XYZ file of N, CA, C and O in Angstrom:
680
model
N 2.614 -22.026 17.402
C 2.765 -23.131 16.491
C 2.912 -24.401 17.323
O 3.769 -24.443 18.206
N 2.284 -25.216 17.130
C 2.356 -26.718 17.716
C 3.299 -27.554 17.116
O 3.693 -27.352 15.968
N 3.738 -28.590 17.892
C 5.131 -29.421 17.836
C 4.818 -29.588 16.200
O 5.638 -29.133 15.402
N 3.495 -30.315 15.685
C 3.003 -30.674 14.684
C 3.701 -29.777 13.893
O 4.672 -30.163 13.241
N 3.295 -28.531 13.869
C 3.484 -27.556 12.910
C 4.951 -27.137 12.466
O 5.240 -26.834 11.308
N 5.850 -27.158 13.543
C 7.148 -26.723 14.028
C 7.821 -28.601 12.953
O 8.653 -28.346 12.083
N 7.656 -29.281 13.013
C 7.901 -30.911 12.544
C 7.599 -30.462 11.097
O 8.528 -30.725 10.333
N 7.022 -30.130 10.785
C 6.145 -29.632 9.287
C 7.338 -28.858 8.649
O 8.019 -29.023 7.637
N 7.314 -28.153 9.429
C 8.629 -26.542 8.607
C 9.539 -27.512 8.514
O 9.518 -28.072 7.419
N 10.419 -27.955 9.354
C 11.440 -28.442 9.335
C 11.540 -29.293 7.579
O 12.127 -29.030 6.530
N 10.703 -30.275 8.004
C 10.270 -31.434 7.029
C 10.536 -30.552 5.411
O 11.445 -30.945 4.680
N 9.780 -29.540 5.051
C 9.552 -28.530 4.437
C 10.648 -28.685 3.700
O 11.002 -29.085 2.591
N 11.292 -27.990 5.217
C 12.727 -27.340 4.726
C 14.186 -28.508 4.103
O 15.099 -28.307 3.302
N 13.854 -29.530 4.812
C 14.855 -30.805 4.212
C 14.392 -31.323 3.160
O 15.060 -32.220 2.645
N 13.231 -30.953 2.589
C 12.992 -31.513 1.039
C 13.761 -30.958 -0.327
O 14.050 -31.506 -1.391
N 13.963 -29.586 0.209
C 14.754 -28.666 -1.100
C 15.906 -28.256 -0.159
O 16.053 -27.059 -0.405
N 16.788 -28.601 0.771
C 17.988 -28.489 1.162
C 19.107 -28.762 1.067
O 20.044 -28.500 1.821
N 19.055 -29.643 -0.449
C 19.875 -30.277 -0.725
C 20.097 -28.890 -2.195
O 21.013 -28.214 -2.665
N 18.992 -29.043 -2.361
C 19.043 -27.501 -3.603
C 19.457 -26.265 -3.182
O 20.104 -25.596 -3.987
N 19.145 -25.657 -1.715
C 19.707 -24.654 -1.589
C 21.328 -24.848 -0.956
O 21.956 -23.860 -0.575
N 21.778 -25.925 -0.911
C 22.981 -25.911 -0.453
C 24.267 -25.587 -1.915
O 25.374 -25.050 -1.901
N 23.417 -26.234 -3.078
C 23.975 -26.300 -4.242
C 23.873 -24.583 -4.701
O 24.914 -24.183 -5.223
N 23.239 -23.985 -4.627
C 22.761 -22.850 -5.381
C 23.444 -21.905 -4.438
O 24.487 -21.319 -4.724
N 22.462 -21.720 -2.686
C 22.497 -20.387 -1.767
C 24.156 -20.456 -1.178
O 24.955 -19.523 -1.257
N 24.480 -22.065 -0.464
C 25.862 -21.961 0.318
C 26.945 -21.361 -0.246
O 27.656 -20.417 0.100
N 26.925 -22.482 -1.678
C 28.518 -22.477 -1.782
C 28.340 -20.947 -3.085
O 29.197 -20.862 -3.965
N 27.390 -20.077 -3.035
C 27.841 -18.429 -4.003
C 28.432 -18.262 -2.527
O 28.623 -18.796 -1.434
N 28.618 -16.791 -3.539
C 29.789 -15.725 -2.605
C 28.857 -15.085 -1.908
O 27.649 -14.940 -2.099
N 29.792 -14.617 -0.830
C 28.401 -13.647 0.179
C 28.184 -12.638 -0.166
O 29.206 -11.960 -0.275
N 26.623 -11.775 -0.604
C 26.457 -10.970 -1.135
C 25.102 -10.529 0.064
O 24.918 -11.090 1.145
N 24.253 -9.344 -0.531
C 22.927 -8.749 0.036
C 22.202 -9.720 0.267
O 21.922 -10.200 1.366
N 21.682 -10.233 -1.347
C 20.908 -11.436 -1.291
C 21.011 -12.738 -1.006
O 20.040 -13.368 -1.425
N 21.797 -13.372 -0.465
C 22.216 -14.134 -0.068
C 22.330 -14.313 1.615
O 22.314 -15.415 2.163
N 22.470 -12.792 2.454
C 22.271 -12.899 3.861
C 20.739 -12.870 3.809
O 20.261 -13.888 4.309
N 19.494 -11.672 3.178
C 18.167 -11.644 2.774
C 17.821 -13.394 2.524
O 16.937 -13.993 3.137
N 18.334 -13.745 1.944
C 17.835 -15.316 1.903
C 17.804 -16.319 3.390
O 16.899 -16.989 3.887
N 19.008 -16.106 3.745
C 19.457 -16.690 5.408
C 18.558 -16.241 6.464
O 18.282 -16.903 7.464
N 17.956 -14.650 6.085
C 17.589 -14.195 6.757
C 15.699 -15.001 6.768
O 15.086 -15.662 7.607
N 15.429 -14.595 5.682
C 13.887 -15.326 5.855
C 13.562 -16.521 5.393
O 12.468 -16.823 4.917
N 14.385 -17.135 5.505
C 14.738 -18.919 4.964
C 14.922 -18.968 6.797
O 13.960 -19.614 7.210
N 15.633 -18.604 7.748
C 15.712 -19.508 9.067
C 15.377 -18.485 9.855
O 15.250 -19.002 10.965
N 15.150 -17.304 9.950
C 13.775 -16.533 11.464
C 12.679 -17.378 11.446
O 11.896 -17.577 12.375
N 12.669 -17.772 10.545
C 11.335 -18.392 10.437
C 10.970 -19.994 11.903
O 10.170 -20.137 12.827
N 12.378 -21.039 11.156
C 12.623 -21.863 12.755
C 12.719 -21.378 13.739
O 12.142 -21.837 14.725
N 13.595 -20.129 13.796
C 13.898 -19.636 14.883
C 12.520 -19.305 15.698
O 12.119 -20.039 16.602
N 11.980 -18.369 15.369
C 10.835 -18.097 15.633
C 9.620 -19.299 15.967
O 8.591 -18.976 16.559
N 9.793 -20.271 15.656
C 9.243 -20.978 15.900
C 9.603 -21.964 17.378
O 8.928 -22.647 18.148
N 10.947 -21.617 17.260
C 11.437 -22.356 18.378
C 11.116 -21.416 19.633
O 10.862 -22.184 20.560
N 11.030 -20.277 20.007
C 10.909 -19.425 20.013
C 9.153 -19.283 21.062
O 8.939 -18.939 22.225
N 8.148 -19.773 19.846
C 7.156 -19.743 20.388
C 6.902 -20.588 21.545
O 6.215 -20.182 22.483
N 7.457 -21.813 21.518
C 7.474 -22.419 22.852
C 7.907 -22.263 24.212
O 7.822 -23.009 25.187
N 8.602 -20.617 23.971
C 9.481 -19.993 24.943
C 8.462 -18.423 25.370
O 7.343 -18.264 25.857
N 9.185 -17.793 25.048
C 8.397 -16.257 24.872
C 7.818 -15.743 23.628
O 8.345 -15.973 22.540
N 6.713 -15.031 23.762
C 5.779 -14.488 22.430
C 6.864 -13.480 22.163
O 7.455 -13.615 21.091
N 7.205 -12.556 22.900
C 7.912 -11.169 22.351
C 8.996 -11.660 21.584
O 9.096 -11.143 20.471
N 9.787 -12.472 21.864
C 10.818 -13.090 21.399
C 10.479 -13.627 19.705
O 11.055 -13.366 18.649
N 9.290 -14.475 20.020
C 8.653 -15.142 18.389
C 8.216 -13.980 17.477
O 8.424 -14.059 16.266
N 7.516 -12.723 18.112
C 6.842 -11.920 17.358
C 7.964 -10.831 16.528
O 7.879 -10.315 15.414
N 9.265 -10.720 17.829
C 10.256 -10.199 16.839
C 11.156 -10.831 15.594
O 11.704 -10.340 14.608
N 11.026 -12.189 16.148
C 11.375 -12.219 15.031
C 10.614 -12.701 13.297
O 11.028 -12.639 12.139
N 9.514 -13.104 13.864
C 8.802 -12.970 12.803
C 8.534 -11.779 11.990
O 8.345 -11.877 10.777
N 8.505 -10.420 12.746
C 8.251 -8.982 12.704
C 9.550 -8.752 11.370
O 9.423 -8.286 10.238
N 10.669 -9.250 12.023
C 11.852 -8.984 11.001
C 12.187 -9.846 9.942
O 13.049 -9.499 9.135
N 11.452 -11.225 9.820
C 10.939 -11.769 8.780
C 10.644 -11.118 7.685
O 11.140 -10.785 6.609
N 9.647 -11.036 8.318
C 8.787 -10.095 7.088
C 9.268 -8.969 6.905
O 8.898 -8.690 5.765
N 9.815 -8.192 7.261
C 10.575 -7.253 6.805
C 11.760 -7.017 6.037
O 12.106 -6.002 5.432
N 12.463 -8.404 6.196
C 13.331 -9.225 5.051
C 12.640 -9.122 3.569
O 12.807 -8.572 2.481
N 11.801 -9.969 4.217
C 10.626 -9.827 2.922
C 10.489 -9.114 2.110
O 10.493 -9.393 0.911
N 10.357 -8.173 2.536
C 9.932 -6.408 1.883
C 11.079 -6.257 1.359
O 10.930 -6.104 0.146
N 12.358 -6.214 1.716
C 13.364 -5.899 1.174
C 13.358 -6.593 0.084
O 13.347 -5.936 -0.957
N 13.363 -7.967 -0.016
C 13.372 -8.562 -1.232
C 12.575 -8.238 -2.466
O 12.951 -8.418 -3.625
N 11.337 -7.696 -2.038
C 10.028 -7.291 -3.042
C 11.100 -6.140 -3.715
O 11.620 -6.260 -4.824
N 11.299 -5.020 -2.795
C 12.118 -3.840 -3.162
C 12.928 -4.036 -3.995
O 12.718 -3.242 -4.912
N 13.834 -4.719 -4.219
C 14.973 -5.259 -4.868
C 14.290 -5.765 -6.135
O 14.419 -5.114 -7.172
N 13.799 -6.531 -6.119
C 12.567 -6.781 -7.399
C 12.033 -5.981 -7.925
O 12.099 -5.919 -9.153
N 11.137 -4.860 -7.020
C 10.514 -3.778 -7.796
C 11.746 -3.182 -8.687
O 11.816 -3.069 -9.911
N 12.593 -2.874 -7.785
C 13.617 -1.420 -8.508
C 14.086 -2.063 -9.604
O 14.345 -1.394 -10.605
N 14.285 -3.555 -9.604
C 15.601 -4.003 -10.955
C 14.269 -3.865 -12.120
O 14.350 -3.324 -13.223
N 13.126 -4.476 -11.557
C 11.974 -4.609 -12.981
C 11.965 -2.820 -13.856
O 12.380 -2.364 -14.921
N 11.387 -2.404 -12.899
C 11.637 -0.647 -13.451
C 12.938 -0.406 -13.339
O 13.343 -0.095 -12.219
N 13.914 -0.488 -14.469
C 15.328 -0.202 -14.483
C 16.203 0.181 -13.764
O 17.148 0.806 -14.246
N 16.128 -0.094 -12.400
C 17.093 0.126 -11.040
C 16.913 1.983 -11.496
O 17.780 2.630 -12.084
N 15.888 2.389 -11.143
C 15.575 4.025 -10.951
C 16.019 4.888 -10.008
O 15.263 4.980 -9.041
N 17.013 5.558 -9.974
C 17.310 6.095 -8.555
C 16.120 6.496 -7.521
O 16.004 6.143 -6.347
N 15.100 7.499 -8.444
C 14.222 8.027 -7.209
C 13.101 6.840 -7.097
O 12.378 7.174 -6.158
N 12.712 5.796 -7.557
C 12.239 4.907 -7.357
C 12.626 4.030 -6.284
O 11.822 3.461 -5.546
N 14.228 3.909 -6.199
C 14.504 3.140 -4.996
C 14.565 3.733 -4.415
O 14.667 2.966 -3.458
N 14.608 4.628 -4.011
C 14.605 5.865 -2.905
C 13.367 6.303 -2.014
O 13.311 6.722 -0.858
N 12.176 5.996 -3.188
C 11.056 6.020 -2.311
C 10.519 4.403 -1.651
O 9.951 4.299 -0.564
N 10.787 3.424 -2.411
C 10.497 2.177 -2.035
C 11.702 1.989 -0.340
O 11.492 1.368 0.703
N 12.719 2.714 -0.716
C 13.441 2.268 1.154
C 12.892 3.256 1.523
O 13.193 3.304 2.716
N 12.173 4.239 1.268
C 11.849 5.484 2.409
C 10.230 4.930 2.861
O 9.707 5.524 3.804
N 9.533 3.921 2.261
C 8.535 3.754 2.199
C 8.597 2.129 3.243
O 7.565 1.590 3.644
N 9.812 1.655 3.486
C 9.880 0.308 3.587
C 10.301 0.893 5.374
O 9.710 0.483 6.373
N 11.383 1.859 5.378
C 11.885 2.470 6.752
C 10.279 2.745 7.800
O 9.785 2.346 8.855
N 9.927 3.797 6.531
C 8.318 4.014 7.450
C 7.372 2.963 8.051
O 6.844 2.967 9.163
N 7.233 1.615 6.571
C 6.659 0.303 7.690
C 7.151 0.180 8.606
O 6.573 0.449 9.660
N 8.785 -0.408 8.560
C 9.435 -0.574 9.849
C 9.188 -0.105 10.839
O 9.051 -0.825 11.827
N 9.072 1.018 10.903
C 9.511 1.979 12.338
C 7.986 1.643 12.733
O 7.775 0.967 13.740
N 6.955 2.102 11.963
C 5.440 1.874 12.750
C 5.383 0.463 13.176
O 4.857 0.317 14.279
N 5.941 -1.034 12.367
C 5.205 -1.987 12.778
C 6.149 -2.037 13.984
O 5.620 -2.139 15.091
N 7.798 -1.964 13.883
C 8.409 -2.400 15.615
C 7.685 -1.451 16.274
O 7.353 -2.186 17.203
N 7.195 -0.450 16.527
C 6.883 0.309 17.106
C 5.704 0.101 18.311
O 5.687 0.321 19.522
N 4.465 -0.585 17.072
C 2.929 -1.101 17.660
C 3.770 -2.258 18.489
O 3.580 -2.118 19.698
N 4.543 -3.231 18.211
C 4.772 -4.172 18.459
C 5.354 -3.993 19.897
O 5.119 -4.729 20.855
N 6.320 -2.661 19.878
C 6.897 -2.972 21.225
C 6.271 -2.411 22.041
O 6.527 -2.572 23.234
N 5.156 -1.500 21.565
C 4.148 -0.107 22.578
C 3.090 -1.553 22.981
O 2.855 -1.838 24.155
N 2.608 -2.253 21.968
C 1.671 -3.428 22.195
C 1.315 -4.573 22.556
O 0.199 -5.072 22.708
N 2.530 -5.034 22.708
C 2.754 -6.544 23.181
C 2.033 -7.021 23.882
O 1.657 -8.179 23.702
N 1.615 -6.271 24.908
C 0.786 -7.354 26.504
C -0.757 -6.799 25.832
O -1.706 -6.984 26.594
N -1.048 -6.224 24.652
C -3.157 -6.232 24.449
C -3.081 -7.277 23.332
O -4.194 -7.617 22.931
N -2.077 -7.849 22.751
C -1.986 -8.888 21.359
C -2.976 -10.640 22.154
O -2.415 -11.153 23.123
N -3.766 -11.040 21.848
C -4.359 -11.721 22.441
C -4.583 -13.167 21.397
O -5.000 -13.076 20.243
N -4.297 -14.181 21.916
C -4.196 -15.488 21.037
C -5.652 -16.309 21.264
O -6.520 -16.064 22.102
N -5.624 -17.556 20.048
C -6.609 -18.507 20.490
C -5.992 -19.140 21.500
O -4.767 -19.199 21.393
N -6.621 -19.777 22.734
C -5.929 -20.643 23.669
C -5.281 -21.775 22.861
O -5.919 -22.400 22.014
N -3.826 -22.052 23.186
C -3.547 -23.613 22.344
C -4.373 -24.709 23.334
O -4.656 -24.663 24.531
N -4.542 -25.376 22.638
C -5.324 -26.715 23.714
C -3.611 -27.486 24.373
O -3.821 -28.473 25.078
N -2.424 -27.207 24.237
C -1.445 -28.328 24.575
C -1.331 -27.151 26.141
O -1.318 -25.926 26.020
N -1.261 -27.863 27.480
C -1.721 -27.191 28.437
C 0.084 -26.521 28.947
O 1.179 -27.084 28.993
N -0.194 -25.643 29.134
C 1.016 -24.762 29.914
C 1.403 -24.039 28.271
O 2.565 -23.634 28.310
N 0.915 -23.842 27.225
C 1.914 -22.995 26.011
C 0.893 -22.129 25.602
O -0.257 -22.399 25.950
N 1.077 -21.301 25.036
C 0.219 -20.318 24.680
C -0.155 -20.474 22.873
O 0.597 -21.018 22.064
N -1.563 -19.812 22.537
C -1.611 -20.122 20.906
C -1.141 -19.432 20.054
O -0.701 -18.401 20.562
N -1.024 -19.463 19.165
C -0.270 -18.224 17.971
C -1.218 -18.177 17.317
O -0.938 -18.480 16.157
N -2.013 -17.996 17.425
C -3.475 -17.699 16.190
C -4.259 -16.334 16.339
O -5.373 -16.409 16.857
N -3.892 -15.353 16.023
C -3.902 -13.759 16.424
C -5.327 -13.677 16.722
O -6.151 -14.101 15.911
N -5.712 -13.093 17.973
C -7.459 -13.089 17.409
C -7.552 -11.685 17.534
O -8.337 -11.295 16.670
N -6.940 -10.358 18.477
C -7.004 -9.390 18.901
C -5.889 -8.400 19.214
O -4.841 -8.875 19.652
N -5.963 -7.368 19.082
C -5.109 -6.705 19.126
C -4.396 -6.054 18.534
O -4.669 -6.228 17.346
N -2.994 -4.845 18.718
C -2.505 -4.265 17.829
C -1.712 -4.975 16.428
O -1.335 -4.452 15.379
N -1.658 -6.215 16.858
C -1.261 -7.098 15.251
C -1.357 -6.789 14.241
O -0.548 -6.518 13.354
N -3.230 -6.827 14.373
C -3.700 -6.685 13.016
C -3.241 -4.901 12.719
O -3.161 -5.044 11.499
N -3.017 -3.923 12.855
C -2.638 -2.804 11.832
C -1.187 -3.121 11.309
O -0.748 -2.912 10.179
N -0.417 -3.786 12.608
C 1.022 -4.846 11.527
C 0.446 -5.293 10.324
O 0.891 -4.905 9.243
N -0.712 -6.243 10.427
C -0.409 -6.509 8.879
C -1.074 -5.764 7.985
O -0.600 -5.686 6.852
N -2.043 -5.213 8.238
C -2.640 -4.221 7.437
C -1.088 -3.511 6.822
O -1.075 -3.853 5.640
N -0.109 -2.884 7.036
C 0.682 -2.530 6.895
C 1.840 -2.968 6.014
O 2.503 -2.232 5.283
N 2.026 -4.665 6.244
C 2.195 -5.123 5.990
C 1.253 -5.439 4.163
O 1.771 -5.164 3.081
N 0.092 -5.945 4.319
C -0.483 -6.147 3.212
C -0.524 -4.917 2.205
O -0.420 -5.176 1.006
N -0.701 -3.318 2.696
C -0.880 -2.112 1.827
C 0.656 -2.490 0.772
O 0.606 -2.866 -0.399
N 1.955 -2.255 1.600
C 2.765 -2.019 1.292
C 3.155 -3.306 -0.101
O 3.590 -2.968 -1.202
N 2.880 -4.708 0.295
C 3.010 -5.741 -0.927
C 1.645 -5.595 -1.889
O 1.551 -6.177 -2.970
N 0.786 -4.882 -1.429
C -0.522 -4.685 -2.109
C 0.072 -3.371 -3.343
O -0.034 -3.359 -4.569
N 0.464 -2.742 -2.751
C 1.073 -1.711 -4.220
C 2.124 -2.204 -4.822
O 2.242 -2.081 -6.041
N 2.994 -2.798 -4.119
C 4.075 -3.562 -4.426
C 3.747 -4.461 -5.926
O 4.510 -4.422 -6.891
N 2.677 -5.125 -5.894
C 2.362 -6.064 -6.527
C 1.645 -5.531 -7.958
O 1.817 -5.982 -9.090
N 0.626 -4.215 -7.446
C 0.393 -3.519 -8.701
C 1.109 -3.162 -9.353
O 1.129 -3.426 -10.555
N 2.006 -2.370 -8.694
C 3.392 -2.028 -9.543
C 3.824 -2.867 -10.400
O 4.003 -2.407 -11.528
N 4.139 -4.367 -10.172
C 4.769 -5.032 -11.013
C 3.772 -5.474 -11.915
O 4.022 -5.450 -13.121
N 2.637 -5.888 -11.487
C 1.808 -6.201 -12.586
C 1.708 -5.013 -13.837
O 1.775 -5.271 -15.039
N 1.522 -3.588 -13.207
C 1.658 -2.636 -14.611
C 2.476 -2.872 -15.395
O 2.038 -3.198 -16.498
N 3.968 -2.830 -15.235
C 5.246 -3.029 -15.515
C 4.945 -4.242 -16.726
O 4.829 -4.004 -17.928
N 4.844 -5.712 -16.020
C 4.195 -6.787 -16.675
C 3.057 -6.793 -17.898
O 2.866 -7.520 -18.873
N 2.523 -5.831 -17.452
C 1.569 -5.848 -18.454
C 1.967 -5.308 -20.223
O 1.436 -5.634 -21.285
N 3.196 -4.309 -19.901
C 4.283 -4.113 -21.376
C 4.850 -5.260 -21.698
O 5.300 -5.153 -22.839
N 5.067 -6.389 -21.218
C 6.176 -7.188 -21.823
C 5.033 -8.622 -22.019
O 5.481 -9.295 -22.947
N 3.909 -9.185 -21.523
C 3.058 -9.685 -21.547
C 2.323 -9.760 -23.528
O 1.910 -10.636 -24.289
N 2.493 -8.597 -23.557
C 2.098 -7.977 -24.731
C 2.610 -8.374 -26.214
O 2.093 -8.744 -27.267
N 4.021 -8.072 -25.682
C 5.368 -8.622 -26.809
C 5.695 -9.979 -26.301
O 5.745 -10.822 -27.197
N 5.897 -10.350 -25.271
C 6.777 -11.889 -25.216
C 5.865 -13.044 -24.268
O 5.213 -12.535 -23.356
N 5.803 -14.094 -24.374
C 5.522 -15.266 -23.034
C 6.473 -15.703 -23.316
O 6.305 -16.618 -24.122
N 7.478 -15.531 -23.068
C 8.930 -16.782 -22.790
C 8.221 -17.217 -21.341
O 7.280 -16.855 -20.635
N 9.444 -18.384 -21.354
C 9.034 -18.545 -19.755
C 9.609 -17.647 -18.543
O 9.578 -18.112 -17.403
N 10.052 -16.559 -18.749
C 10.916 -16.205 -17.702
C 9.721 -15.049 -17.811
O 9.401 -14.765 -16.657
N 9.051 -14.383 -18.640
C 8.616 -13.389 -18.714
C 6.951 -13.831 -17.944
O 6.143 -13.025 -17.482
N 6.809 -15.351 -18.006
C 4.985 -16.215 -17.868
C 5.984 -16.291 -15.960
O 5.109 -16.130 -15.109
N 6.353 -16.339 -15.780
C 7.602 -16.721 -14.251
C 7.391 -15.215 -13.395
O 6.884 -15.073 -12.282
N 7.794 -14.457 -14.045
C 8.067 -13.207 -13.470
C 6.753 -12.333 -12.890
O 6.564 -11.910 -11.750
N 6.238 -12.262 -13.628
C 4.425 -11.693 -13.688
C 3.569 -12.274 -13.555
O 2.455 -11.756 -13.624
């Protein structure tokens, strides 16, 4: 990420920071609320990050997104009535990404190959090669069913209601 880009997030992030201070700070500390901390700031981090070491940026982007997933999870299970064996397969299914993507990531690190950045002495973040891409393949399967799921789900209540929470949700 270039200074540009890294100036951008920030910027981003001080436009609605005044909203998440009202809403995320002052609740009580709960799951969702560290999940929020969590992929609300790896994200700078990681960015700060890239100007330093890749392994360093890629983990934590790696656990970004894996925040991520958790959050989808949490979504899936409450939409289908917090199901026991439903959440059970969504963390047994979320453990299995995990373990394969740190896995490629730490077996792979030195074949992951970037566009050159043009700013001279830093390296690019623009993936062109390497074990990455089955990260996101992995990445995409897992929010790719993720997403059907909820759309089925959606598609019962679509039927009976458009409130706005129901036109929001789906």
């Amino acid at each position: 990420m270039s200074v540009a880009g890294a100036v951008l997030l920030i910027y981003d992030h001080v436009l609605t920071l005044n909203i998440e201070v009202g809403l995320i700070w002052s609740a009580r500390w709960s799951v969702a609320k560290v999940l929020y901390f969590m992929v609300a700031y790896l994200g700078f981090s990681a960015s700060i990050f890239i100007f330093g070491t890749m392994l360093v940026a890629h983990f934590l982007q790696v656990v970004r997104a894996l925040c991520k997933l958790v959050v989808l999870i949490f979504r899936t299970w409450v939409i289908f009535g917090r199901r026991k064996m439903l959440g059970i397969g969504l963390i047994v299914s979320w453990a299995v990404i995990a373990v394969v993507v740190l896995s490629i990531l730490i077996y792979n690190i030195e074949q992951i190959k970037y566009i050159p950045d043009p700013t001279p002495g830093s390296q690019g973040c623009l993936l062109i090669e390497g074990a990455g891409r089955i990260v996101l393949v992995n990445f995409v399967l897992f929010t790719g069913i993720d997403s059907g799921m909820t759309m089925y789900h959606g598609r019962k209540h679509f039927r009976t209601s458009s409130s706005n929470i129901v036109v929001t949700l789906y």
